[in-house]
Short mmCIF file of C-alpha atoms and ligand atoms in Angstrom, two decimals:
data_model
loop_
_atom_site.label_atom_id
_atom_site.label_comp_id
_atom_site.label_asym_id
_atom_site.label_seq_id
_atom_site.Cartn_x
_atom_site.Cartn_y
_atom_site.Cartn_z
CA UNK A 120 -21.12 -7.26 32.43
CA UNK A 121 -19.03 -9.14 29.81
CA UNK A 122 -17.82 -7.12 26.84
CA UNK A 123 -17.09 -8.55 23.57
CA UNK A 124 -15.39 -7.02 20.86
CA UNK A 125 -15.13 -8.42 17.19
CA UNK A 126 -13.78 -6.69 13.79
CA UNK A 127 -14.20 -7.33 10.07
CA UNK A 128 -15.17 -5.66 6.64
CA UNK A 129 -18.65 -6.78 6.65
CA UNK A 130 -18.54 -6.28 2.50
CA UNK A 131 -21.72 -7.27 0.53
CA UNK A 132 -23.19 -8.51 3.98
CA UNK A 133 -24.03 -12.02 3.85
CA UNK A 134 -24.89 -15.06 6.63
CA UNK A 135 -21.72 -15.90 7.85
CA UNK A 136 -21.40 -12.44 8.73
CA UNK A 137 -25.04 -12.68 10.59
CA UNK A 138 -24.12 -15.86 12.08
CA UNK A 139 -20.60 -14.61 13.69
CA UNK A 140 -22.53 -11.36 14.80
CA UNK A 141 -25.34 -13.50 16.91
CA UNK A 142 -23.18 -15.74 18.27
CA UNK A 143 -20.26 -13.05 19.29
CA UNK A 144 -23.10 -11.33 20.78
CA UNK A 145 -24.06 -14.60 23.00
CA UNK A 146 -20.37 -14.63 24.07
CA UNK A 147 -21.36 -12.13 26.11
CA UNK A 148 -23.41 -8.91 27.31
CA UNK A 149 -22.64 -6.43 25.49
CA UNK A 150 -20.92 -6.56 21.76
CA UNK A 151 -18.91 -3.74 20.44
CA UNK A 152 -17.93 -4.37 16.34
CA UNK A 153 -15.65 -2.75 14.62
CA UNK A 154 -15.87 -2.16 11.07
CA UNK A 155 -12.77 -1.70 8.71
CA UNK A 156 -12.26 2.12 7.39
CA UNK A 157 -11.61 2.76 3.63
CA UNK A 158 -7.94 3.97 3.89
CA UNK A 159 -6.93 0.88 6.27
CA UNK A 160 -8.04 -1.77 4.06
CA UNK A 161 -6.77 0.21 1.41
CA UNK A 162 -3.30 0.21 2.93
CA UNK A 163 -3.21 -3.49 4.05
CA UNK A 164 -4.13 -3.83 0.21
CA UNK A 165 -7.95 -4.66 0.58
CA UNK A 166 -8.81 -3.20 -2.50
CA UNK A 167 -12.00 -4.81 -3.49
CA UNK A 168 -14.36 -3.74 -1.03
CA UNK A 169 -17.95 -2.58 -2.58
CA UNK A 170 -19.84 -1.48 -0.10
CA UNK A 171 -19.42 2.27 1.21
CA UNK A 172 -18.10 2.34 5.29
CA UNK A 173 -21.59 3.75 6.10
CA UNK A 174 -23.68 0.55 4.18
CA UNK A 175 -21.30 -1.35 6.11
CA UNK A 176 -21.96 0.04 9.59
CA UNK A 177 -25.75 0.07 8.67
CA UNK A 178 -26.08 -3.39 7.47
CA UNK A 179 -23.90 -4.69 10.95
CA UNK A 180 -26.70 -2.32 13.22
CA UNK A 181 -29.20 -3.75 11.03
CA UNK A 182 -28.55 -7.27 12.91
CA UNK A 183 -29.72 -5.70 15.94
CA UNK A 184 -27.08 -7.83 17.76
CA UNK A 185 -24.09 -4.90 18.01
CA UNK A 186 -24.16 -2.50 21.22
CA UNK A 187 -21.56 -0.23 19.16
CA UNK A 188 -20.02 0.09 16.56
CA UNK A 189 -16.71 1.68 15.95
CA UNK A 190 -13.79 1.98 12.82
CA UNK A 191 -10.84 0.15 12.32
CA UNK A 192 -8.25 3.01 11.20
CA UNK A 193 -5.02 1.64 11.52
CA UNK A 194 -2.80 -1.67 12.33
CA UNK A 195 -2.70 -2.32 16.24
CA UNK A 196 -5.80 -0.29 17.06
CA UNK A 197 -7.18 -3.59 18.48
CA UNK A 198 -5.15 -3.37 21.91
CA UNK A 199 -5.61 0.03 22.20
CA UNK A 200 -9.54 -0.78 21.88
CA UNK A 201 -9.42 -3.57 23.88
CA UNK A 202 -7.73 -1.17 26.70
CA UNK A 203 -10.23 1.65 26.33
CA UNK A 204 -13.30 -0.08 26.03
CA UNK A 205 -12.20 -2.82 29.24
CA UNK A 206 -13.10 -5.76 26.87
CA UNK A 207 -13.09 -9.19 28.02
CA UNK A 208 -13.56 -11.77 25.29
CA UNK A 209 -12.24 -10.87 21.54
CA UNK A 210 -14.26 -12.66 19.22
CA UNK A 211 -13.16 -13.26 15.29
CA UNK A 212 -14.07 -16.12 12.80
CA UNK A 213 -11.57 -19.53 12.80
CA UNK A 214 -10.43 -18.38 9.38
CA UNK A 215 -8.08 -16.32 11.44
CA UNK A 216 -7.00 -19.00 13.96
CA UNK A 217 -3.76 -18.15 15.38
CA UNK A 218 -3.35 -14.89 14.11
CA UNK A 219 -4.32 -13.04 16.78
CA UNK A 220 -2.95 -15.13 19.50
CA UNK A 221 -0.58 -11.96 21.29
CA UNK A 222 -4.31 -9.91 21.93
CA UNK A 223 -4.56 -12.93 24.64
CA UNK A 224 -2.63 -10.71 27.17
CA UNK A 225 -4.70 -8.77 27.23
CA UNK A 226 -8.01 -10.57 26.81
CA UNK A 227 -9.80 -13.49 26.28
CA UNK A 228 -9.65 -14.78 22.75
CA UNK A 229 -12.22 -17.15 21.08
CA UNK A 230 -11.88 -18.62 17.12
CA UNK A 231 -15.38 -19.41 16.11
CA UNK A 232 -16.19 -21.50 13.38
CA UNK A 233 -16.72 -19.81 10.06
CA UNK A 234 -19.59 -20.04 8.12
CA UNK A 235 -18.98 -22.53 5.65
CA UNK A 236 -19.47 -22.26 1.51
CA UNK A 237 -19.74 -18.31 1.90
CA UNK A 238 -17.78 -15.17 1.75
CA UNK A 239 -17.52 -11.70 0.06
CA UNK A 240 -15.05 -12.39 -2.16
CA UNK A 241 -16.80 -15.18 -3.54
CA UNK A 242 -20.05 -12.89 -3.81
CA UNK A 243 -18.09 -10.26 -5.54
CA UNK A 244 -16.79 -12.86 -8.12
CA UNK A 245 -20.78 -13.93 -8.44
CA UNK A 246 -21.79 -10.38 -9.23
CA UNK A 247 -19.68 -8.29 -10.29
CA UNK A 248 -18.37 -7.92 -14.26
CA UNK A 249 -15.42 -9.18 -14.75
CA UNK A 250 -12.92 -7.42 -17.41
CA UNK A 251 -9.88 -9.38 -19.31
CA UNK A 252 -6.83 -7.52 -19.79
CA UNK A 253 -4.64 -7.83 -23.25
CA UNK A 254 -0.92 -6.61 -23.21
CA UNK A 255 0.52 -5.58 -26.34
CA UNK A 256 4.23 -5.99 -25.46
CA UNK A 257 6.84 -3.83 -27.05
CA UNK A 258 10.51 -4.54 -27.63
CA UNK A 259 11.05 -6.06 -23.97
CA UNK A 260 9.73 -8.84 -21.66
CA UNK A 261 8.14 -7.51 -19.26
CA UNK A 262 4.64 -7.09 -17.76
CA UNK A 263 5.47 -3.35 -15.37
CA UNK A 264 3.61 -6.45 -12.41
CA UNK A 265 0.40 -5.70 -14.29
CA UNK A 266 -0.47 -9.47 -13.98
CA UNK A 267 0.63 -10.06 -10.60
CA UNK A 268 -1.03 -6.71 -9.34
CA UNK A 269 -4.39 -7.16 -10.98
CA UNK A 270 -4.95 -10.41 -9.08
CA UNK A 271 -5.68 -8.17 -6.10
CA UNK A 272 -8.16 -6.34 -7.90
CA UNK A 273 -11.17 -8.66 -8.45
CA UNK A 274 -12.82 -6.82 -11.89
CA UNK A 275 -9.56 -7.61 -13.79
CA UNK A 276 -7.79 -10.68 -14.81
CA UNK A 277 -4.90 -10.27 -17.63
CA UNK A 278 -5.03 -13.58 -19.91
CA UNK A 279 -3.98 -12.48 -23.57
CA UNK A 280 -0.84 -11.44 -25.15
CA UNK A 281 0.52 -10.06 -28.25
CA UNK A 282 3.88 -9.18 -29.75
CA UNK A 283 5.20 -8.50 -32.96
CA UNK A 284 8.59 -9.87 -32.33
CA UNK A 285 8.15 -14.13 -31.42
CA UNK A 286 11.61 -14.16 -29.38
CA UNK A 287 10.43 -11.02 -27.18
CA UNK A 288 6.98 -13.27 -27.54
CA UNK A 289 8.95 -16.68 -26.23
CA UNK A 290 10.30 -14.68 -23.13
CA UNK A 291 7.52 -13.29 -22.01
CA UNK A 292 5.41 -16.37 -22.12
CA UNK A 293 7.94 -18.32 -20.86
CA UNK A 294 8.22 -15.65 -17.33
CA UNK A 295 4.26 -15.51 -17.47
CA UNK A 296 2.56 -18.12 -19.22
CA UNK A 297 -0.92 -16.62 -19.68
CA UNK A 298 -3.71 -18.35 -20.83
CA UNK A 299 -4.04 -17.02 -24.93
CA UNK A 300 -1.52 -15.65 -27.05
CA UNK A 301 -2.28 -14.45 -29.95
CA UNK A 302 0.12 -13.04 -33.84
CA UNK A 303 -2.62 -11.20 -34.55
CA UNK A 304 -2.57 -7.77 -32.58
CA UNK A 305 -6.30 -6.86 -34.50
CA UNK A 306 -7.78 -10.70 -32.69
CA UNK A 307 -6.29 -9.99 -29.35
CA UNK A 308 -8.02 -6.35 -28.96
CA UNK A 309 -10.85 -8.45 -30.07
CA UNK A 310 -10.50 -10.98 -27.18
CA UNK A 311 -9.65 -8.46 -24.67
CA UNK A 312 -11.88 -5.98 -22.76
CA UNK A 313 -8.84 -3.95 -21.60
CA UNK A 314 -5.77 -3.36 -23.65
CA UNK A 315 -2.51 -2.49 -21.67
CA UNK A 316 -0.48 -0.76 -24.60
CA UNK A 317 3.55 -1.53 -23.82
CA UNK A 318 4.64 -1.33 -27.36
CA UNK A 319 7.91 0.69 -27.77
CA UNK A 320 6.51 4.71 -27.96
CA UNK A 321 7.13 4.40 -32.38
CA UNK A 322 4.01 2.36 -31.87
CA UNK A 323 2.10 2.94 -29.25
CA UNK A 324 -0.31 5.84 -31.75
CA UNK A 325 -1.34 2.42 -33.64
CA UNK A 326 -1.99 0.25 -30.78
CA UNK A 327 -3.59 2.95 -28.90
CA UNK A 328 -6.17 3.90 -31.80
CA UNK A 329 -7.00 0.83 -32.75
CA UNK A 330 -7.94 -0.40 -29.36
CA UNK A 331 -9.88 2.52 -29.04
CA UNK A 332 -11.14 2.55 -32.65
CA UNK A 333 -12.74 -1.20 -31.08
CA UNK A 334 -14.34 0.55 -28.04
CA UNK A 335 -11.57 -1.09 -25.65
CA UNK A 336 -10.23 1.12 -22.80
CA UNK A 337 -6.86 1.21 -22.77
CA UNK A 338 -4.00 1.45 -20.36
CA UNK A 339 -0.40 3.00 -21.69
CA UNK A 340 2.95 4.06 -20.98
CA UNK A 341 3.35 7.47 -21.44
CA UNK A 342 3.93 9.48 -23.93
CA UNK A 343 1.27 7.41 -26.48
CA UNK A 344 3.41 9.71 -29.19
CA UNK A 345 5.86 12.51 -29.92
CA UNK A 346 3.12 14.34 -31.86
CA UNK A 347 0.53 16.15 -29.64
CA UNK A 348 -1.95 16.25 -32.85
CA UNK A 349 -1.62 12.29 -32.95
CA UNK A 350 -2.81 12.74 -29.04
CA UNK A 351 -5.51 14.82 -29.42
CA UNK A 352 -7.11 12.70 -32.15
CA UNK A 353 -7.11 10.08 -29.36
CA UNK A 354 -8.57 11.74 -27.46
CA UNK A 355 -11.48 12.30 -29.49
CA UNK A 356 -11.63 8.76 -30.17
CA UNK A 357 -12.06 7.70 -26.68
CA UNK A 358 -14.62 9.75 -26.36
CA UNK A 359 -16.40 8.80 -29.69
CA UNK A 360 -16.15 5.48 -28.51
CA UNK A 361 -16.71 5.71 -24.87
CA UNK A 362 -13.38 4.14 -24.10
CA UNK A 363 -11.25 5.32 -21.67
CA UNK A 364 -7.75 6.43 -22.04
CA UNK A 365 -5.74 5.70 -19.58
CA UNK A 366 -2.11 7.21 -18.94
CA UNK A 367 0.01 4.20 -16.82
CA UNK A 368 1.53 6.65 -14.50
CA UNK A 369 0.72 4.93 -11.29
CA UNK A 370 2.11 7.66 -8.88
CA UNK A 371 -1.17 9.75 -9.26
CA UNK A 372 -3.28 6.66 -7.80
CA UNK A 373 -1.37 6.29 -4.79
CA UNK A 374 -2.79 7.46 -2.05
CA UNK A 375 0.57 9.91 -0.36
CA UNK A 376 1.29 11.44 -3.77
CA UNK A 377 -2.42 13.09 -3.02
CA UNK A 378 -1.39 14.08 0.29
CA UNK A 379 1.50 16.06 -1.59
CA UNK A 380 -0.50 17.54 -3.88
CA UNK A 381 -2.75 18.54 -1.48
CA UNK A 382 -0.31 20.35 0.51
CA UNK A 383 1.82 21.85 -2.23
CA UNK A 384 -1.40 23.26 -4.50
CA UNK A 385 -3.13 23.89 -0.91
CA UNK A 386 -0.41 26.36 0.00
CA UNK A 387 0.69 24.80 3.03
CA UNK A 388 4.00 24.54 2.29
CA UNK A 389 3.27 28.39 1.13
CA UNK A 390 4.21 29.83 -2.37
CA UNK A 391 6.21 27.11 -4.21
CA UNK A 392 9.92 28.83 -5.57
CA UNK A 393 11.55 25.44 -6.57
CA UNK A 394 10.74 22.15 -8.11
CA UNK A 395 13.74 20.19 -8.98
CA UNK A 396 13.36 16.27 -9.98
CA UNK A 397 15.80 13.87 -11.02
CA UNK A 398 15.51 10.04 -12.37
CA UNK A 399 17.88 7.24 -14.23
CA UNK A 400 17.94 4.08 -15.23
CA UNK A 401 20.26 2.26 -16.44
CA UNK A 402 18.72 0.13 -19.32
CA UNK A 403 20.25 -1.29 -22.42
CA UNK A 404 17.52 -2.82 -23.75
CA UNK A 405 14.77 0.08 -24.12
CA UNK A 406 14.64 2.46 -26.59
CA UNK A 407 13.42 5.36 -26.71
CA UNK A 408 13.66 5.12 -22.48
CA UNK A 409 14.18 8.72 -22.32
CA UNK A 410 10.85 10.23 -22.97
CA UNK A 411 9.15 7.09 -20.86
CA UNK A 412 11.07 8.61 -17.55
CA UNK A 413 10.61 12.09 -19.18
CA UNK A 414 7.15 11.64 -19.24
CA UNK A 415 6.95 10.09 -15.07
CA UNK A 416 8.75 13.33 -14.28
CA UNK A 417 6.93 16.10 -16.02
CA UNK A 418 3.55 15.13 -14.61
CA UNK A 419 4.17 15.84 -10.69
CA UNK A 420 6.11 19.48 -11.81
CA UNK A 421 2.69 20.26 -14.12
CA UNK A 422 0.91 19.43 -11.38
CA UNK A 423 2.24 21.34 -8.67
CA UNK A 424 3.91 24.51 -10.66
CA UNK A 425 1.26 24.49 -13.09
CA UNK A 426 1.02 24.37 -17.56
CA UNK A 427 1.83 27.41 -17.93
CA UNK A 428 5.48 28.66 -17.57
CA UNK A 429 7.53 31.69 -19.72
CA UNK A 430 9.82 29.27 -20.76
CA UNK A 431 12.09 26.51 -21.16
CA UNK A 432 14.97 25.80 -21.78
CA UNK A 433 16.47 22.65 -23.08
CA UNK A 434 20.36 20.88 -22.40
CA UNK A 435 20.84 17.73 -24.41
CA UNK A 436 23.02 15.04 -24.73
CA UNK A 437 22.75 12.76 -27.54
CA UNK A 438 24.59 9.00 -28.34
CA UNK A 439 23.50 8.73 -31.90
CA UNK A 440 19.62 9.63 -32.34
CA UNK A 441 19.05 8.31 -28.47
CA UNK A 442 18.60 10.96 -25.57
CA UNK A 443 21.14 9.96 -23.04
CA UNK A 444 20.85 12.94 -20.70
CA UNK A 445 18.67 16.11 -20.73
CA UNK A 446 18.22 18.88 -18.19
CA UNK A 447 15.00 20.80 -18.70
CA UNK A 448 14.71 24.16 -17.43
CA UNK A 449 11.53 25.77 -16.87
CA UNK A 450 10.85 29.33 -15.80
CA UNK A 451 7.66 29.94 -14.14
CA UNK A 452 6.46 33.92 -12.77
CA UNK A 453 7.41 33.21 -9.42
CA UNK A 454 9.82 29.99 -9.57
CA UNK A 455 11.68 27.73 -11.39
CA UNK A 456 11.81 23.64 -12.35
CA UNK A 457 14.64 21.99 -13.39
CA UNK A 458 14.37 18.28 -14.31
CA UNK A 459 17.19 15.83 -14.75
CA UNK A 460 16.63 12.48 -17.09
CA UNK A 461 19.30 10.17 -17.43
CA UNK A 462 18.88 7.57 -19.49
CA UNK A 463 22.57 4.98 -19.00
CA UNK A 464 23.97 8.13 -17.83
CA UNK A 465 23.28 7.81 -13.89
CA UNK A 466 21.75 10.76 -11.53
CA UNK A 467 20.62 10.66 -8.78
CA UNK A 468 17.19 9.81 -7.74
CA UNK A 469 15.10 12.44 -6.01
CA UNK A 470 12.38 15.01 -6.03
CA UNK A 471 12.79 18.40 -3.86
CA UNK A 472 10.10 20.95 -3.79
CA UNK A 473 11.18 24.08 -1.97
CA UNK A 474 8.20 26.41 -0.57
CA UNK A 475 8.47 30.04 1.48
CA UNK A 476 6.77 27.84 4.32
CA UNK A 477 8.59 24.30 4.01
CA UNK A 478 10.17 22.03 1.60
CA UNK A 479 9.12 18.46 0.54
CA UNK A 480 11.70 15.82 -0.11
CA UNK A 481 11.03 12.52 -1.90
CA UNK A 482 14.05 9.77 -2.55
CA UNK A 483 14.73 6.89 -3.89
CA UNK A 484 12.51 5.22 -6.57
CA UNK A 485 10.33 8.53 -5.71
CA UNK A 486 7.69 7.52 -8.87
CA UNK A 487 6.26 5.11 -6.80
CA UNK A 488 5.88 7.33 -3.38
CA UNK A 489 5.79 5.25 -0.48
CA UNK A 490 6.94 8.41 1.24
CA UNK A 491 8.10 11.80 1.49
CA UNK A 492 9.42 14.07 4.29
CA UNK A 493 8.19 17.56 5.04
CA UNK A 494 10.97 20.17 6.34
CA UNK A 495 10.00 23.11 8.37
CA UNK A 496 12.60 25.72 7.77
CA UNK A 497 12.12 27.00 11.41
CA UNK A 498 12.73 24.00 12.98
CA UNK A 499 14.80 20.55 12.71
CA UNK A 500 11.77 18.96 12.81
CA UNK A 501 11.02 16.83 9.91
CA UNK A 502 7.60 14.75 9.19
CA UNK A 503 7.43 11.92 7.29
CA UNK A 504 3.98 10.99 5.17
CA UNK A 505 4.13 7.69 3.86
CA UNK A 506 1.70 4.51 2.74
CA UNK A 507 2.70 1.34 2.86
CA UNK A 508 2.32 -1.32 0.29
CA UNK A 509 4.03 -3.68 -1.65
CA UNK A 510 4.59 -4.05 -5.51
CA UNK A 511 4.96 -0.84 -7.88
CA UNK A 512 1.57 0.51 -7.20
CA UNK A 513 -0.27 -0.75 -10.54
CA UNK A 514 -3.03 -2.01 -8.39
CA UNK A 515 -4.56 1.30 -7.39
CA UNK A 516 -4.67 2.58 -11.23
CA UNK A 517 -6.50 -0.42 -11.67
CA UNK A 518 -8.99 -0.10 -9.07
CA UNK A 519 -9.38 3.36 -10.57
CA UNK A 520 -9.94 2.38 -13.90
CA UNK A 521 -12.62 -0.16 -12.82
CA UNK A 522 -14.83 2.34 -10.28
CA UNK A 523 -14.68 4.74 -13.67
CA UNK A 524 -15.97 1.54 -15.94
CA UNK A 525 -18.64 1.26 -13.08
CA UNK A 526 -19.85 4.76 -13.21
CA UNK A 527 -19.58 5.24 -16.79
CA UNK A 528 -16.88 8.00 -16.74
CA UNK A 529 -14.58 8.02 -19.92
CA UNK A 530 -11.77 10.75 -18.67
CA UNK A 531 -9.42 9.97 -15.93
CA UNK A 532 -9.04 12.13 -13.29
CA UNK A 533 -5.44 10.74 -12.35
CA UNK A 534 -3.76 12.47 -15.35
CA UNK A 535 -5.80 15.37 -16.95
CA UNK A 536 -6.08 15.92 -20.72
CA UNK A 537 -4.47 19.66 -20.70
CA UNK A 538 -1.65 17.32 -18.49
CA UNK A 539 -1.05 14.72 -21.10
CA UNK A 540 -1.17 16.96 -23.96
CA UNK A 541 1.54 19.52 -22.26
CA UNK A 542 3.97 16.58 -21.46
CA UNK A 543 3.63 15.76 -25.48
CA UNK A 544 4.26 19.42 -26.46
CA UNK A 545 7.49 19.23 -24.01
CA UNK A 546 9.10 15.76 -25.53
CA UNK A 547 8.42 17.07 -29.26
CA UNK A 548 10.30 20.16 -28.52
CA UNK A 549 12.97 17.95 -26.22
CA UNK A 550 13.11 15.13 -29.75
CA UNK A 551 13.62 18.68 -32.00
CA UNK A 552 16.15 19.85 -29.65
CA UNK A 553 14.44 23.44 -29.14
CA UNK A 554 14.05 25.78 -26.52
N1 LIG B 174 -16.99 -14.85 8.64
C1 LIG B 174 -17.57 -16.08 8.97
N2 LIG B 174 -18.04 -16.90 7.99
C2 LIG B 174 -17.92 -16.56 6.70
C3 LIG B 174 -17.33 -15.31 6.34
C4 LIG B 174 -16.88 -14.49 7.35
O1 LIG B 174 -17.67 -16.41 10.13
N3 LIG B 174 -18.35 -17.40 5.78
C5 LIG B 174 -16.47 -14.00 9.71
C6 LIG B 174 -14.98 -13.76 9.61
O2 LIG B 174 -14.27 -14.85 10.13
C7 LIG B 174 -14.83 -12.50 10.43
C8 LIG B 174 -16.13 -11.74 10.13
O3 LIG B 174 -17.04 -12.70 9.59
O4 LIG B 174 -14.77 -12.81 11.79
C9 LIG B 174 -15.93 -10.62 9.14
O5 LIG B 174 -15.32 -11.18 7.99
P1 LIG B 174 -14.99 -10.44 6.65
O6 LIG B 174 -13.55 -10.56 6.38
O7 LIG B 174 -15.61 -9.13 6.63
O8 LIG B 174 -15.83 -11.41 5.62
P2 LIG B 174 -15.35 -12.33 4.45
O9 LIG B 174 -16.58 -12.87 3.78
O10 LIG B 174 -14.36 -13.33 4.92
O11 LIG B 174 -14.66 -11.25 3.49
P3 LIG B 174 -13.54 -11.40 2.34
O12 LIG B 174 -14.00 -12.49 1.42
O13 LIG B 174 -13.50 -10.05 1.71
O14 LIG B 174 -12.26 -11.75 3.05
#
């Protein structure tokens, strides 16, 4: 008997993917297909797949031409399938030719022609809704990669900008040229379905609100203000105007932070005695940068030691009315969390969470968590979770953001309300220098 094996996404299933079925399945006698799980495609950055895994699998048995059918989990599962299941012919469209070349010691391998004039991508472009992004840049040129990562996310393509200041304007179009710009910041919420608010934090309140005011769902960099009664109001407007409000703090979208929440709020690293966090930068340019890194870092401790502490406790160092450094104490019933900001004043990167039943470690540029290590303080063992992608993330927040414009949901789930509000309360107190 001659087995066949042959593997793709089978997304929005269409002929070519019928056609490369029947005539894998005349290769040979018997055709085993694998279909592509969520979290693989996710991690090789396949972010635009519609269809669940299980209207995948059915629509594939629904060709009657598949003996089995089996997931794709992870990278270089395909030798260890071809092994176990004693296959003799691997079978994959031409739009692939060459690329799997090395599964030829262990197998035959056949290119067929693809179907020509058809895909899913192009089908997803046909029927899904497409949204257009507007930035409203702030006092520096730069985009946080929203443009480059939205072009892996098919709903979203960013083509306006604003800015008040025309150099700031100059630079950025000169780095990006997008399609419109516009000197009006009222016409571009107009043109825009999506408005990613990058204004310097004096301004984001007005940006915000009137975006919302216009029923647009924004995207911002937290905090949106130093005034939590300036938050809740928007709140209440995206709500009134069933827009969402979005907090640009792209850590809660990826995929290994939730594996760290789930451990640390799931007890398995037991009772949690320690949070400690530290981040710099080193920027000349930003204003204000303080409360932006302030605001990356208070999330993950809110999230894991919880809103409610005794209380805090404040060290500050000022140069002039700008927050160089500040170590933030918090005292919680059964622990503590101390966070380091240094803003020109350098510290060293890292996030340690210390637990009666392990300790998590996270290093580096730890906002974007590619990775983190789990101690076990009986052993020298250490485990290492990570996800692997490239860019800053940006692309999973907007995936999120266009699954909640799809099922009509106005609050995020990434960053909760009670969250956003308590980071606001923390900076005011931080600005007023009380503790
Ligand atoms: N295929 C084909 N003809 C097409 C489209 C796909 O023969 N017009 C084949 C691919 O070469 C592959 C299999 O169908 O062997 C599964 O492809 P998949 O990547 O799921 O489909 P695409 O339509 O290419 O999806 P996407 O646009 O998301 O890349």
């Amino acid at each position: 008997m001659k087995k066949i094996i042959t593997y793709g996404t089978f997304d929005l299933f269409h002929k070519g993917h019928y056609n490369i079925l029947k005539r894998a399945k005349e290769y040979g006698d018997y055709l085993i297909v694998g279909v592509t799980g969520v979290n693989y495609d996710i991690g090789r950055g396949k972010l635009n797949v519609h269809d669940t895994l299980a209207t995948r699998i059915e629509n594939v048995k629904n060709t009657g031409f598949a003996d089995e059918i089996i997931v794709e989990e992870y990278l270089g599962q395909k030798i260890e399938d071809i092994i176990k299941y004693n296959i003799d012919t691997f079978v994959i469209g031409d739009d692939w030719k060459g690329k799997f070349d090395h599964l030829s010691r262990y197998c035959d391998v056949v290119y067929l022609e693809r179907t020509k004039g058809i895909s899913s991508t192009q089908i997803r472009k046909k029927t899904f809704e497409q949204y257009t992004i507007g930035i409203i840049c702030g006092d520096y040129a730069d985009d946080n990669q929203i443009i480059n990562e939205s072009e892996l996310v098919n709903e979203f393509e960013v083509k306006n900008i604003y800015c008040e200041d025309k150099k700031i304007l100059n630079l950025f179009q000169q780095k990006f040229n997008l399609e419109n710009i516009y000197t009006s910041m009222s016409k571009l919420i107009e043109a825009s379905d999506v408005i990613y608010v990058r204004s310097t934090i004096t301004k984001r309140f007005d940006a915000i609100y009137h975006s919302l005011k216009c029923g647009k769902h924004v995207i911002y960099d937290p905090p949106a203000t130093f005034k939590p009664s300036e938050l809740k109001e928007l709140f209440k407007l995206s709500k009134e105007n069933k827009a969402i409000l979005m907090e640009n703090n792209k850590m809660v979208y990826i995929y290994v932070f939730n594996q760290l929440l789930w451990m640390t709020q799931g007890g398995l690293i037991g009772d949690i005695l320690s949070f400690n966090c530290s981040i710099s930068k080193t920027d000349e340019n930003r204003s204000n940068l303080f409360y932006d890194l302030s605001a990356i870092s208070l999330l993950p401790m809110l999230k894991i030691m919880g809103l409610n502490y005794d209380h805090a406790n404040f060290k500050v160092k000022k140069n002039g009315s700008d927050i160089e450094f500040a170590s933030m104490h918090f005292v919680y019933p059964n622990g503590l969390a101390i966070i380091n900001v240094g803003n020109n004043i350098r510290v060293d990167n890292h996030v340690e969470i210390i637990g009666t039943k392990g300790t998590i470690r996270m290093k580096d540029n730890w906002w974007r968590v590619k990775n983190f290590e789990l101690h076990n303080p009986q052993s020298t063992d250490v485990q290492v979770y990570n996800t692997n992608f490239e860019g800053n993330g940006f692309k999973y927040l907007l995936k999120s953001l266009s699954t909640m414009i799809e099922n009509n949901r106005i609050e995020p789930m990434g960053v909760f309300e009670d969250e956003s509000m308590k980071i606001v309360e923390i900076l005011e107190q931080v600005k007023n220098n009380e503790s």
